[in-house]
mmCIF file of C-alpha atoms in Angstrom:
data_model
loop_
_atom_site.group_PDB
_atom_site.id
_atom_site.type_symbol
_atom_site.label_atom_id
_atom_site.label_comp_id
_atom_site.label_asym_id
_atom_site.label_seq_id
_atom_site.Cartn_x
_atom_site.Cartn_y
_atom_site.Cartn_z
ATOM 1 C CA MET A 220 0.277 -0.095 0.058
ATOM 2 C CA THR A 221 1.298 3.546 -0.814
ATOM 3 C CA ALA A 222 2.846 5.234 2.480
ATOM 4 C CA LEU A 223 -0.596 7.468 4.270
ATOM 5 C CA SER A 224 1.555 10.454 4.315
ATOM 6 C CA ASN A 225 1.006 11.291 0.509
ATOM 7 C CA ALA A 226 -2.531 9.119 1.021
ATOM 8 C CA SER A 227 -5.843 10.814 -1.185
ATOM 9 C CA SER A 228 -9.107 9.740 -0.079
ATOM 10 C CA LEU A 229 -9.542 6.600 -2.217
ATOM 11 C CA ASP A 230 -6.149 5.294 0.181
ATOM 12 C CA LEU A 231 -7.747 6.295 3.192
ATOM 13 C CA LEU A 232 -10.521 4.514 1.994
ATOM 14 C CA ASP A 233 -8.543 1.033 1.067
ATOM 15 C CA ALA A 234 -6.314 1.902 4.699
ATOM 16 C CA ALA A 235 -9.329 2.011 6.591
ATOM 17 C CA HIS A 236 -10.991 -1.168 4.820
ATOM 18 C CA SER A 237 -7.800 -3.419 5.255
ATOM 19 C CA VAL A 238 -8.654 -3.001 8.999
ATOM 20 C CA VAL A 239 -11.634 -3.088 9.300
ATOM 21 C CA SER A 240 -12.120 -5.980 6.958
ATOM 22 C CA ARG A 241 -10.167 -8.124 9.864
ATOM 23 C CA SER A 242 -11.737 -9.726 13.083
ATOM 24 C CA LEU A 243 -11.410 -8.759 16.242
ATOM 25 C CA LEU A 244 -8.218 -10.912 16.907
ATOM 26 C CA GLN A 245 -6.394 -9.549 13.765
ATOM 27 C CA ILE A 246 -7.393 -6.324 13.991
ATOM 28 C CA ALA A 247 -4.572 -4.349 16.312
ATOM 29 C CA SER A 248 -1.844 -5.967 13.810
ATOM 30 C CA ALA A 249 -3.956 -4.550 10.804
ATOM 31 C CA PHE A 250 -4.129 -1.050 12.176
ATOM 32 C CA SER A 251 -0.442 -0.819 13.080
ATOM 33 C CA ALA A 252 1.140 -2.176 9.901
ATOM 34 C CA VAL A 253 -1.573 0.753 8.303
ATOM 35 C CA LEU A 254 -0.469 3.294 10.481
ATOM 36 C CA ALA A 255 3.291 2.115 10.482
ATOM 37 C CA PRO A 256 4.212 4.400 6.991
ATOM 38 C CA MET A 257 2.832 7.778 8.712
ATOM 39 C CA VAL A 258 3.695 6.995 12.405
ATOM 40 C CA ALA A 259 6.546 4.420 13.444
ATOM 41 C CA HIS A 260 5.185 2.951 17.198
ATOM 42 C CA SER A 261 6.988 -0.233 19.159
ATOM 43 C CA SER A 262 3.453 -0.840 19.962
ATOM 44 C CA LEU A 263 -0.188 -0.283 19.593
ATOM 45 C CA LEU A 264 -2.717 -0.759 22.042
ATOM 46 C CA ILE A 265 -6.639 -0.244 21.946
ATOM 47 C CA PHE A 266 -8.644 -0.569 25.314
ATOM 48 C CA THR A 267 -12.485 -0.985 24.394
ATOM 49 C CA GLU A 268 -15.123 -1.487 27.387
ATOM 50 C CA ASP A 269 -17.440 -2.663 24.590
ATOM 51 C CA CYS A 270 -15.171 -5.962 24.106
ATOM 52 C CA THR A 271 -15.487 -7.592 27.513
ATOM 53 C CA GLY A 272 -13.728 -11.417 27.359
ATOM 54 C CA ARG A 273 -10.766 -8.968 25.535
ATOM 55 C CA PRO A 274 -10.647 -5.056 26.144
ATOM 56 C CA GLN A 275 -6.986 -4.828 25.310
ATOM 57 C CA LYS A 276 -5.607 -5.839 21.377
ATOM 58 C CA LYS A 277 -1.905 -5.091 20.918
ATOM 59 C CA ALA A 278 0.756 -5.537 18.300
ATOM 60 C CA GLY A 279 4.167 -5.133 18.276
ATOM 61 C CA ASP A 280 7.117 -5.494 20.838
ATOM 62 C CA PRO A 281 6.340 -8.306 23.180
ATOM 63 C CA SER A 282 7.802 -6.985 25.996
ATOM 64 C CA ILE A 283 5.141 -4.144 26.133
ATOM 65 C CA THR A 284 2.083 -5.876 25.040
ATOM 66 C CA ASN A 285 2.825 -9.195 27.146
ATOM 67 C CA HIS A 286 3.096 -6.813 29.911
ATOM 68 C CA VAL A 287 0.504 -3.964 29.096
ATOM 69 C CA SER A 288 -2.521 -4.045 32.226
ATOM 70 C CA ILE A 289 -6.024 -2.574 32.005
ATOM 71 C CA ALA A 290 -5.138 -0.505 35.097
ATOM 72 C CA GLU A 291 -2.333 1.692 33.062
ATOM 73 C CA LEU A 292 -4.629 2.065 29.979
ATOM 74 C CA ASP A 293 -7.083 3.035 32.165
ATOM 75 C CA ALA A 294 -4.737 5.668 33.823
ATOM 76 C CA VAL A 295 -3.947 6.818 30.439
ATOM 77 C CA ARG A 296 -7.078 7.353 29.578
ATOM 78 C CA GLU A 297 -8.057 9.551 32.637
ATOM 79 C CA THR A 298 -5.003 11.691 31.759
ATOM 80 C CA VAL A 299 -6.267 12.891 28.382
ATOM 81 C CA SER A 300 -10.122 12.804 28.557
ATOM 82 C CA GLY A 301 -12.050 15.862 28.859
ATOM 83 C CA ILE A 302 -9.167 17.594 25.978
ATOM 84 C CA GLY A 303 -10.833 17.040 23.215
ATOM 85 C CA HIS A 304 -8.041 16.201 21.030
ATOM 86 C CA PRO A 305 -5.213 13.959 20.057
ATOM 87 C CA VAL A 306 -2.690 13.780 22.393
ATOM 88 C CA TRP A 307 0.855 13.425 20.887
ATOM 89 C CA ALA A 308 3.794 12.787 22.627
ATOM 90 C CA ILE A 309 3.288 12.125 26.744
ATOM 91 C CA THR A 310 4.550 11.037 29.177
ATOM 92 C CA ALA A 311 3.107 7.491 30.451
ATOM 93 C CA VAL A 312 2.977 4.256 32.739
ATOM 94 C CA VAL A 313 2.596 1.201 30.004
ATOM 95 C CA ALA A 314 4.029 -2.110 30.617
ATOM 96 C CA ARG A 315 5.831 -0.931 34.188
ATOM 97 C CA HIS A 316 8.037 1.750 32.435
ATOM 98 C CA GLU A 317 7.497 5.730 31.929
ATOM 99 C CA ARG A 318 7.133 5.714 28.209
ATOM 100 C CA PRO A 319 5.950 8.228 25.241
ATOM 101 C CA ALA A 320 2.999 7.995 23.826
ATOM 102 C CA ALA A 321 0.424 9.141 21.125
ATOM 103 C CA VAL A 322 -3.606 8.916 22.547
ATOM 104 C CA TRP A 323 -6.633 9.030 20.720
ATOM 105 C CA ILE A 324 -10.161 8.793 22.398
ATOM 106 C CA ALA A 325 -13.298 7.167 19.684
ATOM 107 C CA PRO A 326 -16.331 8.971 20.729
ATOM 108 C CA THR A 327 -17.408 5.269 21.174
ATOM 109 C CA GLY A 328 -15.030 5.746 23.862
ATOM 110 C CA SER A 329 -12.588 3.360 23.281
ATOM 111 C CA LEU A 330 -9.310 4.036 23.752
ATOM 112 C CA LEU A 331 -5.729 4.317 20.915
ATOM 113 C CA VAL A 332 -2.139 4.313 22.137
ATOM 114 C CA LEU A 333 0.716 4.687 20.128
ATOM 115 C CA THR A 334 3.755 4.015 22.132
ATOM 116 C CA ASP A 335 7.233 6.094 21.506
ATOM 117 C CA PRO A 336 5.435 7.367 18.395
ATOM 118 C CA VAL A 337 7.625 9.065 15.898
ATOM 119 C CA ILE A 338 6.270 11.089 13.171
ATOM 120 C CA VAL A 339 8.074 9.614 9.670
ATOM 121 C CA THR A 340 10.499 11.846 7.566
ATOM 122 C CA GLY A 341 8.808 13.063 4.138
ATOM 123 C CA GLY A 342 5.442 12.009 5.283
ATOM 124 C CA GLN A 343 2.393 14.354 6.635
ATOM 125 C CA SER A 344 3.064 17.213 9.470
ATOM 126 C CA GLN A 345 1.858 16.209 12.802
ATOM 127 C CA GLU A 346 -0.550 18.126 12.837
ATOM 128 C CA GLN A 347 -2.077 16.208 9.741
ATOM 129 C CA ALA A 348 -0.882 13.086 10.576
ATOM 130 C CA LEU A 349 -3.131 13.325 14.262
ATOM 131 C CA ALA A 350 -5.570 14.395 12.140
ATOM 132 C CA THR A 351 -6.023 11.689 9.341
ATOM 133 C CA ILE A 352 -5.203 8.726 12.184
ATOM 134 C CA ALA A 353 -8.163 10.437 14.370
ATOM 135 C CA SER A 354 -10.743 9.878 11.551
ATOM 136 C CA LEU A 355 -9.664 6.488 10.751
ATOM 137 C CA TRP A 356 -9.178 4.901 14.607
ATOM 138 C CA ARG A 357 -13.159 6.475 14.277
ATOM 139 C CA LEU A 358 -14.102 3.645 12.267
ATOM 140 C CA VAL A 359 -12.343 1.087 13.489
ATOM 141 C CA ALA A 360 -13.480 1.540 16.879
ATOM 142 C CA VAL A 361 -16.891 1.980 15.256
ATOM 143 C CA SER A 362 -16.112 -2.199 13.479
ATOM 144 C CA ILE A 363 -14.927 -3.030 17.086
ATOM 145 C CA GLN A 364 -18.466 -2.337 18.190
ATOM 146 C CA GLN A 365 -20.077 -3.691 15.397
ATOM 147 C CA GLN A 366 -18.175 -6.959 15.151
ATOM 148 C CA VAL A 367 -18.790 -6.880 19.455
ATOM 149 C CA ALA A 368 -23.047 -7.062 19.099
ATOM 150 C CA VAL A 369 -23.022 -9.494 15.759
ATOM 151 C CA ALA A 370 -19.627 -12.117 17.020
ATOM 152 C CA SER A 371 -19.162 -15.029 15.888
ATOM 153 C CA PRO A 372 -19.765 -18.404 17.640
ATOM 154 C CA ASP A 373 -15.898 -19.179 17.073
ATOM 155 C CA TYR A 374 -15.062 -15.119 18.798
ATOM 156 C CA LEU A 375 -17.286 -15.676 21.894
ATOM 157 C CA ARG A 376 -16.602 -19.067 22.916
ATOM 158 C CA ASP A 377 -12.652 -17.671 23.152
ATOM 159 C CA SER A 378 -14.119 -14.820 24.708
ATOM 160 C CA ARG A 379 -15.557 -16.709 27.070
ATOM 161 C CA MET A 380 -12.491 -19.022 28.087
ATOM 162 C CA ALA A 381 -10.570 -15.437 27.677
ATOM 163 C CA SER A 382 -13.023 -14.416 31.046
ATOM 164 C CA GLN A 383 -12.270 -17.042 32.658
ATOM 165 C CA ASP A 384 -8.978 -17.464 32.961
ATOM 166 C CA ARG A 385 -8.689 -13.079 33.409
ATOM 167 C CA ALA A 386 -11.036 -13.967 36.149
ATOM 168 C CA GLN A 387 -8.432 -16.889 38.013
ATOM 169 C CA VAL A 388 -6.052 -15.112 37.282
ATOM 170 C CA ILE A 389 -7.031 -11.386 39.142
ATOM 171 C CA ALA A 390 -8.545 -13.650 41.960
ATOM 172 C CA ASP A 391 -4.857 -15.430 42.749
ATOM 173 C CA LEU A 392 -3.056 -12.475 42.341
ATOM 174 C CA THR A 393 -5.337 -10.160 45.243
ATOM 175 C CA ASP A 394 -5.041 -13.371 47.326
ATOM 176 C CA ALA A 395 -0.968 -13.357 46.752
ATOM 177 C CA HIS A 396 -0.834 -9.576 47.099
ATOM 178 C CA SER A 397 -3.663 -9.675 49.708
ATOM 179 C CA THR A 398 -1.383 -12.510 51.936
ATOM 180 C CA THR A 399 2.051 -10.788 51.672
ATOM 181 C CA LEU A 400 0.541 -6.861 52.524
ATOM 182 C CA GLU A 401 -1.280 -8.193 55.189
ATOM 183 C CA GLN A 402 1.968 -9.796 56.915
ATOM 184 C CA ILE A 403 3.707 -6.699 56.031
ATOM 185 C CA LEU A 404 1.093 -5.207 58.114
ATOM 186 C CA ALA A 405 0.910 -8.163 61.044
ATOM 187 C CA THR A 406 5.402 -7.458 61.112
ATOM 188 C CA LEU A 407 5.503 -3.412 61.134
ATOM 189 C CA ARG A 408 2.732 -3.796 63.773
ATOM 190 C CA SER A 409 4.554 -5.672 65.999
ATOM 191 C CA ARG A 410 6.137 -4.822 69.129
ATOM 192 C CA SER A 411 9.799 -5.610 68.521
ATOM 193 C CA ALA A 412 10.131 -2.770 65.987
ATOM 194 C CA SER A 413 11.189 0.525 67.062
ATOM 195 C CA ASP A 414 10.498 2.370 65.048
ATOM 196 C CA GLU A 415 7.492 3.939 65.282
ATOM 197 C CA THR A 416 7.520 6.812 62.193
ATOM 198 C CA ALA A 417 8.669 3.843 59.757
ATOM 199 C CA ARG A 418 6.412 1.584 61.039
ATOM 200 C CA GLN A 419 3.730 4.151 61.206
ATOM 201 C CA GLU A 420 4.560 5.483 56.885
ATOM 202 C CA ALA A 421 5.164 1.578 56.224
ATOM 203 C CA THR A 422 1.850 0.491 57.124
ATOM 204 C CA GLU A 423 0.426 3.177 55.292
ATOM 205 C CA LEU A 424 2.022 2.144 51.833
ATOM 206 C CA ALA A 425 1.214 -1.123 52.991
ATOM 207 C CA ALA A 426 -2.828 0.051 53.318
ATOM 208 C CA THR A 427 -2.646 1.633 50.258
ATOM 209 C CA ALA A 428 -1.034 -1.286 48.014
ATOM 210 C CA MET A 429 -3.540 -3.256 49.294
ATOM 211 C CA VAL A 430 -6.927 -0.108 48.154
ATOM 212 C CA ASN A 431 -5.089 -0.015 44.785
ATOM 213 C CA LEU A 432 -4.740 -4.015 44.500
ATOM 214 C CA ARG A 433 -8.214 -4.332 45.591
ATOM 215 C CA ALA A 434 -9.135 -1.475 43.149
ATOM 216 C CA VAL A 435 -8.040 -3.217 39.741
ATOM 217 C CA SER A 436 -9.867 -6.290 41.168
ATOM 218 C CA ASP A 437 -12.617 -3.924 40.666
ATOM 219 C CA ARG A 438 -11.854 -2.640 37.277
ATOM 220 C CA ASP A 439 -11.895 -5.903 35.717
ATOM 221 C CA ARG A 440 -14.941 -6.984 37.128
ATOM 222 C CA SER A 441 -16.545 -3.786 36.306
ATOM 223 C CA LEU A 442 -15.482 -4.878 32.237
ATOM 224 C CA ALA A 443 -16.221 -8.729 32.114
ATOM 225 C CA GLU A 444 -20.106 -8.019 33.525
ATOM 226 C CA GLU A 445 -22.899 -5.984 32.931
ATOM 227 C CA PRO A 446 -25.721 -5.023 35.066
ATOM 228 C CA VAL A 447 -28.418 -7.956 33.829
ATOM 229 C CA ALA A 448 -31.506 -4.016 33.779
ATOM 230 C CA ARG A 449 -28.535 -2.308 32.082
ATOM 231 C CA ALA A 450 -27.825 -5.401 29.419
ATOM 232 C CA PHE A 451 -31.654 -5.874 29.031
ATOM 233 C CA GLU A 452 -32.446 -1.610 28.331
ATOM 234 C CA ARG A 453 -29.825 -1.452 25.871
ATOM 235 C CA LEU A 454 -31.183 -4.251 23.919
ATOM 236 C CA LYS A 455 -34.878 -2.069 24.163
ATOM 237 C CA ALA A 456 -32.777 0.317 22.234
ATOM 238 C CA ASP A 457 -31.555 -1.770 20.033
ATOM 239 C CA LEU A 458 -35.485 -2.858 18.892
ATOM 240 C CA ARG A 459 -36.631 0.406 19.270
ATOM 241 C CA PRO A 460 -36.445 1.069 15.892
ATOM 242 C CA LEU A 461 -37.775 -1.813 14.744
ATOM 243 C CA ALA A 462 -41.222 -0.920 16.535
ATOM 244 C CA ARG A 463 -41.053 2.957 15.859
ATOM 245 C CA PHE A 464 -41.256 2.715 12.518
ATOM 246 C CA GLY A 465 -41.004 -0.994 11.148
ATOM 247 C CA GLY A 466 -44.926 -1.231 12.981
ATOM 248 C CA LEU A 467 -44.837 -3.366 15.411
ATOM 249 C CA ASP A 468 -46.228 -3.382 18.790
ATOM 250 C CA VAL A 469 -43.298 -4.935 20.707
ATOM 251 C CA GLN A 470 -43.873 -5.822 24.672
ATOM 252 C CA PHE A 471 -40.732 -6.283 26.605
ATOM 253 C CA VAL A 472 -40.764 -7.836 29.977
ATOM 254 C CA GLU A 473 -38.570 -6.768 32.653
ATOM 255 C CA PRO A 474 -35.350 -8.819 34.109
ATOM 256 C CA PRO A 475 -35.456 -8.713 37.687
ATOM 257 C CA ALA A 476 -33.654 -4.913 38.635
ATOM 258 C CA ASN A 477 -31.513 -6.794 41.001
ATOM 259 C CA GLY A 478 -30.881 -10.175 39.048
ATOM 260 C CA ARG A 479 -27.061 -11.204 38.912
ATOM 261 C CA ALA A 480 -25.020 -9.205 36.272
ATOM 262 C CA LEU A 481 -24.048 -11.080 33.344
ATOM 263 C CA PRO A 482 -21.096 -11.814 32.278
ATOM 264 C CA GLY A 483 -20.023 -9.428 29.097
ATOM 265 C CA GLU A 484 -20.281 -12.111 26.347
ATOM 266 C CA VAL A 485 -23.501 -12.841 27.603
ATOM 267 C CA ALA A 486 -24.924 -10.211 27.776
ATOM 268 C CA HIS A 487 -23.400 -9.501 24.226
ATOM 269 C CA ALA A 488 -23.997 -12.407 23.042
ATOM 270 C CA GLY A 489 -27.760 -12.717 23.937
ATOM 271 C CA ARG A 490 -28.718 -9.455 22.653
ATOM 272 C CA ALA A 491 -27.703 -10.521 19.187
ATOM 273 C CA ILE A 492 -29.950 -13.797 19.613
ATOM 274 C CA VAL A 493 -32.188 -11.545 19.807
ATOM 275 C CA ARG A 494 -31.992 -9.298 17.337
ATOM 276 C CA GLY A 495 -31.672 -12.344 15.155
ATOM 277 C CA ALA A 496 -35.001 -13.785 16.647
ATOM 278 C CA VAL A 497 -36.973 -11.055 16.368
ATOM 279 C CA LEU A 498 -35.841 -10.524 12.492
ATOM 280 C CA ALA A 499 -36.532 -14.096 12.241
ATOM 281 C CA LEU A 500 -39.852 -13.780 13.367
ATOM 282 C CA VAL A 501 -41.105 -10.331 11.889
ATOM 283 C CA ASP A 502 -39.680 -12.200 8.213
ATOM 284 C CA GLN A 503 -43.143 -14.208 8.406
ATOM 285 C CA PRO A 504 -46.308 -12.877 7.284
ATOM 286 C CA GLY A 505 -48.983 -11.278 9.498
ATOM 287 C CA VAL A 506 -46.514 -11.110 12.220
ATOM 288 C CA ALA A 507 -47.754 -7.625 14.007
ATOM 289 C CA ARG A 508 -46.650 -8.666 17.976
ATOM 290 C CA LEU A 509 -43.685 -9.409 19.091
ATOM 291 C CA ARG A 510 -43.153 -10.251 23.626
ATOM 292 C CA VAL A 511 -39.387 -10.461 24.384
ATOM 293 C CA GLU A 512 -38.585 -11.922 27.608
ATOM 294 C CA TRP A 513 -35.502 -11.862 29.977
ATOM 295 C CA ASP A 514 -34.726 -13.102 33.066
ATOM 296 C CA CYS A 515 -31.734 -14.567 35.436
ATOM 297 C CA ASP A 516 -32.011 -17.723 37.442
ATOM 298 C CA GLY A 517 -28.918 -17.241 38.996
ATOM 299 C CA GLU A 518 -27.496 -19.414 36.674
ATOM 300 C CA ASN A 519 -28.606 -19.156 33.175
ATOM 301 C CA LEU A 520 -29.959 -16.376 31.236
ATOM 302 C CA LEU A 521 -33.138 -17.141 30.339
ATOM 303 C CA ILE A 522 -34.820 -15.467 27.377
ATOM 304 C CA GLY A 523 -37.865 -15.707 25.427
ATOM 305 C CA ILE A 524 -39.260 -13.995 22.073
ATOM 306 C CA ARG A 525 -43.125 -14.791 20.916
ATOM 307 C CA ASP A 526 -44.612 -13.277 17.327
ATOM 308 C CA ASP A 527 -48.608 -13.974 16.369
ATOM 309 C CA GLY A 528 -47.359 -15.269 13.416
ATOM 310 C CA PRO A 529 -48.578 -18.251 11.567
ATOM 311 C CA GLY A 530 -46.213 -20.850 14.021
ATOM 312 C CA GLU A 531 -44.913 -22.256 11.397
ATOM 313 C CA LEU A 532 -40.863 -20.901 12.620
ATOM 314 C CA ALA A 533 -38.284 -23.717 12.717
ATOM 315 C CA VAL A 534 -35.256 -24.697 14.041
ATOM 316 C CA GLU A 535 -33.993 -25.864 10.551
ATOM 317 C CA ASP A 536 -34.808 -22.428 9.168
ATOM 318 C CA PRO A 537 -31.185 -20.909 8.268
ATOM 319 C CA ALA A 538 -31.640 -17.946 10.297
ATOM 320 C CA VAL A 539 -32.331 -19.878 13.238
ATOM 321 C CA ARG A 540 -29.724 -22.479 12.750
ATOM 322 C CA GLN A 541 -27.259 -19.966 12.791
ATOM 323 C CA LEU A 542 -28.729 -18.789 16.070
ATOM 324 C CA VAL A 543 -28.594 -21.857 17.731
ATOM 325 C CA GLU A 544 -24.567 -22.012 16.644
ATOM 326 C CA ARG A 545 -24.063 -18.605 18.621
ATOM 327 C CA ALA A 546 -26.315 -19.959 21.775
ATOM 328 C CA ALA A 547 -23.762 -23.109 21.238
ATOM 329 C CA ALA A 548 -20.751 -21.330 21.576
ATOM 330 C CA LEU A 549 -21.875 -20.076 24.925
ATOM 331 C CA ARG A 550 -22.848 -23.964 26.111
ATOM 332 C CA GLY A 551 -26.452 -22.746 25.940
ATOM 333 C CA ARG A 552 -29.464 -24.299 23.998
ATOM 334 C CA LEU A 553 -31.894 -22.755 21.532
ATOM 335 C CA SER A 554 -35.581 -24.480 21.273
ATOM 336 C CA VAL A 555 -38.328 -23.105 18.935
ATOM 337 C CA ASN A 556 -41.884 -23.891 19.369
ATOM 338 C CA GLY A 557 -45.108 -22.897 16.652
ATOM 339 C CA THR A 558 -48.227 -23.715 17.171
ATOM 340 C CA ALA A 559 -50.345 -23.468 13.810
ATOM 341 C CA GLY A 560 -52.525 -19.831 14.085
ATOM 342 C CA TRP A 561 -51.093 -18.835 17.022
ATOM 343 C CA GLY A 562 -47.554 -18.219 16.540
ATOM 344 C CA SER A 563 -43.751 -19.250 17.253
ATOM 345 C CA GLU A 564 -41.776 -18.978 20.803
ATOM 346 C CA ILE A 565 -38.164 -18.820 20.536
ATOM 347 C CA SER A 566 -36.440 -20.046 23.853
ATOM 348 C CA VAL A 567 -32.283 -19.662 25.151
ATOM 349 C CA VAL A 568 -31.058 -20.720 27.970
ATOM 350 C CA LEU A 569 -27.440 -19.203 28.666
ATOM 351 C CA PRO A 570 -24.824 -20.299 31.351
ATOM 352 C CA LEU A 571 -23.625 -17.551 33.126
ATOM 353 C CA SER A 572 -20.538 -19.344 33.943
ATOM 354 C CA ALA A 573 -17.516 -20.362 32.035
ATOM 355 C CA GLU A 574 -17.436 -23.691 33.630
ATOM 356 C CA GLY A 575 -17.714 -27.067 31.404
ATOM 357 C CA LEU A 576 -16.414 -25.124 27.850
ATOM 358 C CA ASP A 577 -14.123 -27.572 25.940
ATOM 359 C CA ARG A 578 -11.291 -26.678 26.688
ATOM 360 C CA SER A 579 -9.218 -29.316 24.435
ATOM 361 C CA PRO A 580 -7.041 -27.886 21.460
ATOM 362 C CA SER A 581 -9.267 -28.960 19.004
ATOM 363 C CA VAL A 582 -11.496 -26.393 20.136
ATOM 364 C CA GLN A 583 -8.884 -23.488 21.531
ATOM 365 C CA TRP A 584 -6.611 -24.156 18.391
ATOM 366 C CA GLN A 585 -9.798 -24.200 15.862
ATOM 367 C CA ILE A 586 -8.126 -27.266 14.102
ATOM 368 C CA THR A 587 -9.548 -29.678 11.753
ATOM 369 C CA GLN A 588 -10.201 -32.578 12.267
ATOM 370 C CA ARG A 589 -7.355 -34.612 9.916
ATOM 371 C CA GLU A 590 -5.144 -31.425 12.163
ATOM 372 C CA ALA A 591 -6.228 -33.294 15.043
ATOM 373 C CA GLU A 592 -5.511 -36.940 13.915
ATOM 374 C CA VAL A 593 -1.996 -35.599 13.213
ATOM 375 C CA LEU A 594 -1.573 -34.103 16.444
ATOM 376 C CA GLU A 595 -2.581 -37.258 17.742
ATOM 377 C CA LEU A 596 0.062 -38.935 16.239
ATOM 378 C CA VAL A 597 2.450 -36.203 16.578
ATOM 379 C CA ALA A 598 2.479 -36.432 20.328
ATOM 380 C CA SER A 599 2.373 -40.191 19.823
ATOM 381 C CA GLY A 600 6.286 -39.532 19.285
ATOM 382 C CA ALA A 601 5.472 -40.462 15.367
ATOM 383 C CA ARG A 602 7.541 -39.092 12.531
ATOM 384 C CA ASN A 603 5.983 -37.795 9.409
ATOM 385 C CA LYS A 604 7.017 -41.336 7.136
ATOM 386 C CA ALA A 605 4.420 -43.228 9.705
ATOM 387 C CA ILE A 606 2.149 -40.396 10.279
ATOM 388 C CA ALA A 607 1.835 -40.287 6.532
ATOM 389 C CA LEU A 608 1.573 -44.360 6.289
ATOM 390 C CA SER A 609 -0.871 -44.331 9.177
ATOM 391 C CA LEU A 610 -3.570 -41.608 7.884
ATOM 392 C CA SER A 611 -2.644 -42.811 3.769
ATOM 393 C CA ILE A 612 -2.115 -39.100 3.044
ATOM 394 C CA SER A 613 1.832 -37.954 1.539
ATOM 395 C CA GLU A 614 4.800 -36.464 3.768
ATOM 396 C CA ASN A 615 3.849 -33.201 2.037
ATOM 397 C CA THR A 616 0.448 -33.413 3.146
ATOM 398 C CA VAL A 617 1.419 -34.161 6.904
ATOM 399 C CA LYS A 618 4.333 -31.292 6.237
ATOM 400 C CA PHE A 619 1.311 -29.334 5.515
ATOM 401 C CA HIS A 620 -0.715 -29.964 8.418
ATOM 402 C CA VAL A 621 1.677 -30.067 11.043
ATOM 403 C CA ALA A 622 2.973 -26.337 9.773
ATOM 404 C CA ASN A 623 -0.568 -24.932 10.159
ATOM 405 C CA LEU A 624 -0.754 -27.272 13.682
ATOM 406 C CA LEU A 625 2.385 -25.107 14.501
ATOM 407 C CA ARG A 626 0.394 -21.822 13.136
ATOM 408 C CA LYS A 627 -2.304 -22.313 15.121
ATOM 409 C CA ALA A 628 -0.955 -23.354 18.877
ATOM 410 C CA GLY A 629 1.946 -20.297 18.620
ATOM 411 C CA VAL A 630 4.486 -22.329 19.003
ATOM 412 C CA SER A 631 8.082 -22.740 16.748
ATOM 413 C CA ASN A 632 8.686 -26.567 16.654
ATOM 414 C CA ARG A 633 7.329 -30.124 17.332
ATOM 415 C CA ALA A 634 8.325 -30.497 21.033
ATOM 416 C CA GLU A 635 6.513 -27.221 21.634
ATOM 417 C CA LEU A 636 3.283 -28.568 20.360
ATOM 418 C CA VAL A 637 3.323 -31.503 22.573
ATOM 419 C CA SER A 638 3.970 -30.187 25.905
ATOM 420 C CA ALA A 639 0.835 -27.369 24.816
ATOM 421 C CA TYR A 640 -0.985 -30.141 24.124
ATOM 422 C CA ARG A 641 -0.768 -32.040 27.014
#
């Protein structure tokens, strides 16, 4: 692609398309590649509360992307919020170190950070570069928001696993640090300590550290969960245009206001399923009324959508089949019951807990059946020739499958692949 420093409107449209057409898991690396001809940077960091399972999208130097925290990005956003324009070359703590950074906040509230930014020689002026990136960032942020709203089953499954893993890390970190700090407090409060001033200062520092640690845990929880009442209000807002402009009579049955908070991916999936179900129902002739109900039994989000149509909708319909797959991605289920002349009812159950999700490599790495067979033989110690004979395929085909497995598992050799598999 031609450098964005001399970009025409067509170049910018191409650049935007090359980013927004990528999946949520690839969007950061694609955006980084687009911006590099204009602004060199060591890492590109995105922080968005739209995507609860993976609120960070990162690309660049692993020493930064592997260690940047939500708390740090939250602090960066707090520093620049209210300024109303891009902020260039501030100093911010990112990945535990102070670094130069450029910051943009999209109208959606999503944050973009470039670390160690440098305008490429011969490119646009700093002002032009900031404005161009701001325009692209607005499009990318909206794309992220829309992709989350209609996330694929694979992404929902990956998001749910990421949420559970993050919650466990936070829990372990909280327990470990709390125990350590409590020991410090106990030691410093001991009568054997002689320096009263040092004891008091250390006590205050330790107490502050404990408060900050709890704040990190609370912040992570606020990102990972959405109150059920608020989630339902967002659903009503999504469906309001249908009621207003589609001539539908839509009745909403509110969930209990004090119901258990929904994991973010469940809230997003619930809204997406309802939107898809409503579109499938109103596509039938004669539908004039809809009833949408959410409830929470403490373990599951319960969804019911009923119409007054012909009652002919079936789970085999392509539009409904997609919704079934979306629910199954979160270990949920969807059923359709219809009564001729009385209408159809779609019932959905989405578990709130991530327990029981399949964490096998075939799911986590999204490998094919043939790749799973090759992986099993690789793990047994078989070489390519033996694998080829066992599966009645060529050695070149075995090499192709092994290369795919290495890429999907994120490892560089067979030993690492077998270790990750086990």
